[in-house]
Amino acid sequence: MTNKLFNLAIIPLLIIAQRSPLDALIFNQPPPPPDKDTPGQQSDSGTRGPCDAQPAETDNQLVAIVPAIEKTGISLSETHVWGLTQSKHPTLWFYLPATATSAQVAQFSIENEADYQANFQFNLPQTPGIINLAIPTNEPPLEPGKWYYWSLKLYCQTPASAPNFFVDGWIKRVQVETPLNGNTSPEKVVIYAQNGLWFDTVTELANLHRQNPQETETAWANLLESIGWEQLTKTPIIPCCTLEKQ
């Protein structure tokens, strides 16, 4: 009986750590709209005075978590604050500083250039942090292709006269053909970012970050860095707020 010797090739087993789609997240910022001026203010340190300032207080910037782009005009440079969404009722995100938590009135407004305007108030949290304002679903949906102007005003005193803190900007709803059915939340973040949908990207990622801060820390930091506010990476996301129409 002949014994046959078989050379068994030993194939090494490579264990590759599963990478998250968020690991290489890059937001694809669209160029400024050529047919629309979108001037705005991304942050405000309380130009009319903080509500409850301490001499050494440095946490004083109300921030709209929205891209701000410098656009050079004929004679001067102008800051444009704007972003895109595919949502009918999008959510906007802001950083509330310690110097504004005691504001007596918080007012959010949104309007288009034709036939819609709405003013809302909401209760501020007692601690600083990142908050979100979702446009109520009983409001008319944002119309595709239309620009909407929004503003957030905080008043330290009542009756409200001039706001102590003020940020504003623009939002436009667009229709995207990329299907999202069956995609996981991390995959949705990537698709939104690739399509330049700022408000959808930050909302989906912020919700993930609130649930799994360690797994999303790098992506969250990269997204905030893309708009110049990477220092907010460790800032807590505060459960807030509900808009009530005036």
C-alpha positions in Angstrom: 0.0 0.0 0.0 1.4 3.3 -1.0 1.2 6.1 1.4 0.7 9.4 -0.3 1.9 12.5 1.4 -0.2 15.6 0.9 1.3 19.0 1.5 -1.4 20.9 3.3 -1.1 24.6 2.7 -1.8 26.5 5.9 -3.8 29.5 5.1 -3.3 32.2 7.7 -6.5 33.5 9.2 -6.6 37.2 9.1 -9.0 38.8 11.6 -9.9 42.2 10.3 -11.7 44.5 12.6 -14.9 45.6 11.1 -14.7 49.2 10.2 -17.6 51.6 10.6 -18.7 53.6 7.6 -18.2 56.6 9.9 -14.5 56.1 10.2 -13.7 58.1 7.1 -16.6 60.5 7.2 -16.1 63.6 5.1 -18.9 66.2 4.6 -19.2 67.3 1.0 -19.9 71.0 1.4 -21.7 72.3 -1.7 -20.4 75.6 -3.2 -22.3 78.8 -2.2 -25.5 79.1 -4.3 -24.7 81.4 -7.2 -28.3 82.7 -7.5 -29.0 83.4 -3.8 -27.4 85.6 -1.1 -27.5 83.7 2.2 -25.9 86.2 4.8 -26.1 85.1 8.4 -24.4 84.9 11.8 -23.1 81.6 13.0 -22.2 82.7 16.5 -22.8 85.5 19.0 -21.1 86.1 22.3 -23.9 88.4 23.6 -23.3 91.7 21.9 -25.9 93.3 24.2 -24.5 91.6 27.3 -24.8 88.1 28.6 -27.7 87.1 30.8 -25.6 86.0 33.8 -21.9 86.8 33.2 -19.1 86.0 35.5 -15.9 88.1 35.1 -13.8 85.0 34.1 -16.6 83.4 32.1 -15.2 82.2 28.7 -18.1 80.0 27.7 -20.1 82.7 26.0 -20.8 81.9 22.4 -24.2 80.9 21.2 -23.4 78.8 18.1 -25.6 77.7 15.2 -24.1 74.3 14.2 -24.3 75.2 10.5 -21.6 75.8 7.9 -20.5 79.4 7.6 -18.7 80.4 4.4 -16.9 83.7 3.6 -18.1 85.0 0.3 -16.3 88.0 -1.1 -18.5 90.7 -2.7 -17.7 93.7 -4.7 -16.4 95.8 -1.8 -16.3 93.5 1.3 -16.4 89.9 2.6 -19.7 88.6 3.9 -20.4 85.5 6.0 -23.0 83.2 4.6 -24.7 80.6 6.9 -26.7 78.0 5.1 -27.3 74.3 4.6 -29.4 71.8 2.7 -31.9 69.2 3.8 -34.2 66.6 2.3 -36.4 66.6 5.3 -39.9 68.1 5.2 -39.6 69.1 8.9 -35.8 69.4 9.6 -34.1 69.7 12.9 -31.6 72.5 13.6 -28.8 72.3 16.2 -27.3 74.9 18.4 -24.8 75.3 21.2 -26.2 77.1 24.3 -23.5 78.7 26.4 -23.5 79.1 30.2 -24.0 82.8 29.8 -27.3 82.3 28.1 -29.0 79.5 30.1 -30.9 82.1 32.2 -32.4 83.9 29.3 -36.1 84.7 29.9 -37.3 84.3 26.4 -36.0 82.0 23.6 -37.5 82.6 20.2 -37.1 80.6 17.0 -38.5 81.9 13.7 -38.6 80.5 10.1 -40.0 82.0 6.9 -39.7 81.7 3.2 -39.7 84.6 0.8 -43.3 84.2 -0.3 -46.1 82.9 1.8 -44.9 81.3 5.1 -43.7 82.7 8.4 -43.8 81.1 11.8 -42.6 82.2 15.3 -42.0 79.8 18.1 -40.9 79.9 21.8 -39.3 77.2 23.9 -38.0 76.6 27.4 -34.2 76.6 27.7 -32.4 73.9 29.8 -30.6 75.0 33.0 -27.2 73.7 31.9 -25.1 74.6 28.8 -24.8 72.1 26.0 -25.9 71.3 22.5 -29.7 71.5 21.9 -31.9 70.8 18.9 -35.0 72.4 17.5 -37.2 70.3 15.4 -39.8 72.1 13.2 -43.1 70.7 14.3 -44.7 68.1 12.0 -48.0 70.0 12.1 -46.4 72.9 10.3 -46.5 73.1 6.5 -43.6 71.1 5.1 -40.6 72.9 3.6 -41.2 73.1 -0.1 -38.5 71.7 -2.3 -36.4 74.3 -4.1 -37.4 77.2 -1.8 -35.0 79.0 0.5 -36.1 79.5 4.1 -34.6 82.1 6.5 -34.4 81.1 10.2 -33.2 82.9 13.3 -32.7 82.1 17.0 -33.0 85.0 19.5 -32.4 84.9 23.2 -33.7 87.7 25.5 -32.3 88.1 29.0 -35.2 90.3 30.2 -39.0 90.5 29.7 -40.7 92.2 28.1 -38.4 91.2 25.1 -37.0 94.1 23.2 -33.7 93.6 21.5 -32.2 90.1 21.7 -29.0 89.6 23.8 -28.0 86.6 21.7 -28.8 86.2 18.0 -27.8 83.8 15.2 -29.4 83.3 11.8 -29.1 81.6 8.5 -30.8 79.8 5.6 -32.0 76.3 4.8 -33.2 74.8 1.5 -35.0 71.5 1.0 -33.8 69.5 -2.0 -34.9 66.2 -3.4 -32.2 63.4 -3.5 -32.7 60.3 -5.5 -30.4 58.1 -3.4 -32.6 55.4 -1.7 -32.1 55.0 2.0 -34.5 52.1 2.6 -32.6 49.3 4.4 -29.5 51.5 5.3 -28.2 51.5 8.8 -27.9 54.8 10.7 -24.1 55.1 10.1 -24.7 54.4 6.4 -27.4 57.1 6.2 -24.9 59.6 7.8 -22.4 58.8 5.0 -25.0 59.1 2.3 -26.3 62.4 3.7 -22.7 63.8 3.9 -21.8 62.7 0.4 -24.9 64.5 -0.9 -24.1 67.7 1.0 -27.2 67.5 3.2 -26.0 69.2 6.3 -29.0 69.2 8.5 -29.7 65.5 7.8 -26.1 64.6 8.4 -25.8 66.4 11.8 -29.2 65.2 13.0 -28.5 61.5 12.2 -25.0 61.6 13.6 -25.9 63.6 16.7 -28.6 61.0 17.6 -26.0 58.2 17.1 -23.4 60.1 19.2 -25.9 60.6 22.0 -26.4 56.8 22.1 -22.8 55.6 21.4 -20.4 58.5 22.1 -17.2 56.4 22.1 -18.0 54.8 18.7 -18.9 58.1 17.0 -16.4 60.5 18.7 -14.1 60.7 15.7 -16.9 61.3 13.2 -18.6 63.8 15.5 -15.3 65.7 15.9 -14.6 65.7 12.2 -18.0 67.1 11.4 -17.7 69.8 14.0 -14.2 70.6 12.8 -15.5 71.1 9.2 -17.5 74.1 10.4 -14.8 75.5 12.7 -16.2 74.3 16.1 -14.2 71.2 17.0 -13.9 72.5 20.5 -17.6 71.4 21.0 -16.7 67.7 20.5 -16.9 66.8 24.2 -19.9 69.0 24.8 -23.0 67.1 26.1 -26.1 66.9 24.0 -28.9 68.2 26.2 -32.5 66.7 25.8 -34.2 69.9 24.6 -36.3 71.5 23.2 -40.0 71.6 22.1 -41.1 74.5 19.9 -44.5 76.1 20.8 -46.0 78.3 18.2 -46.8 81.9 19.2 
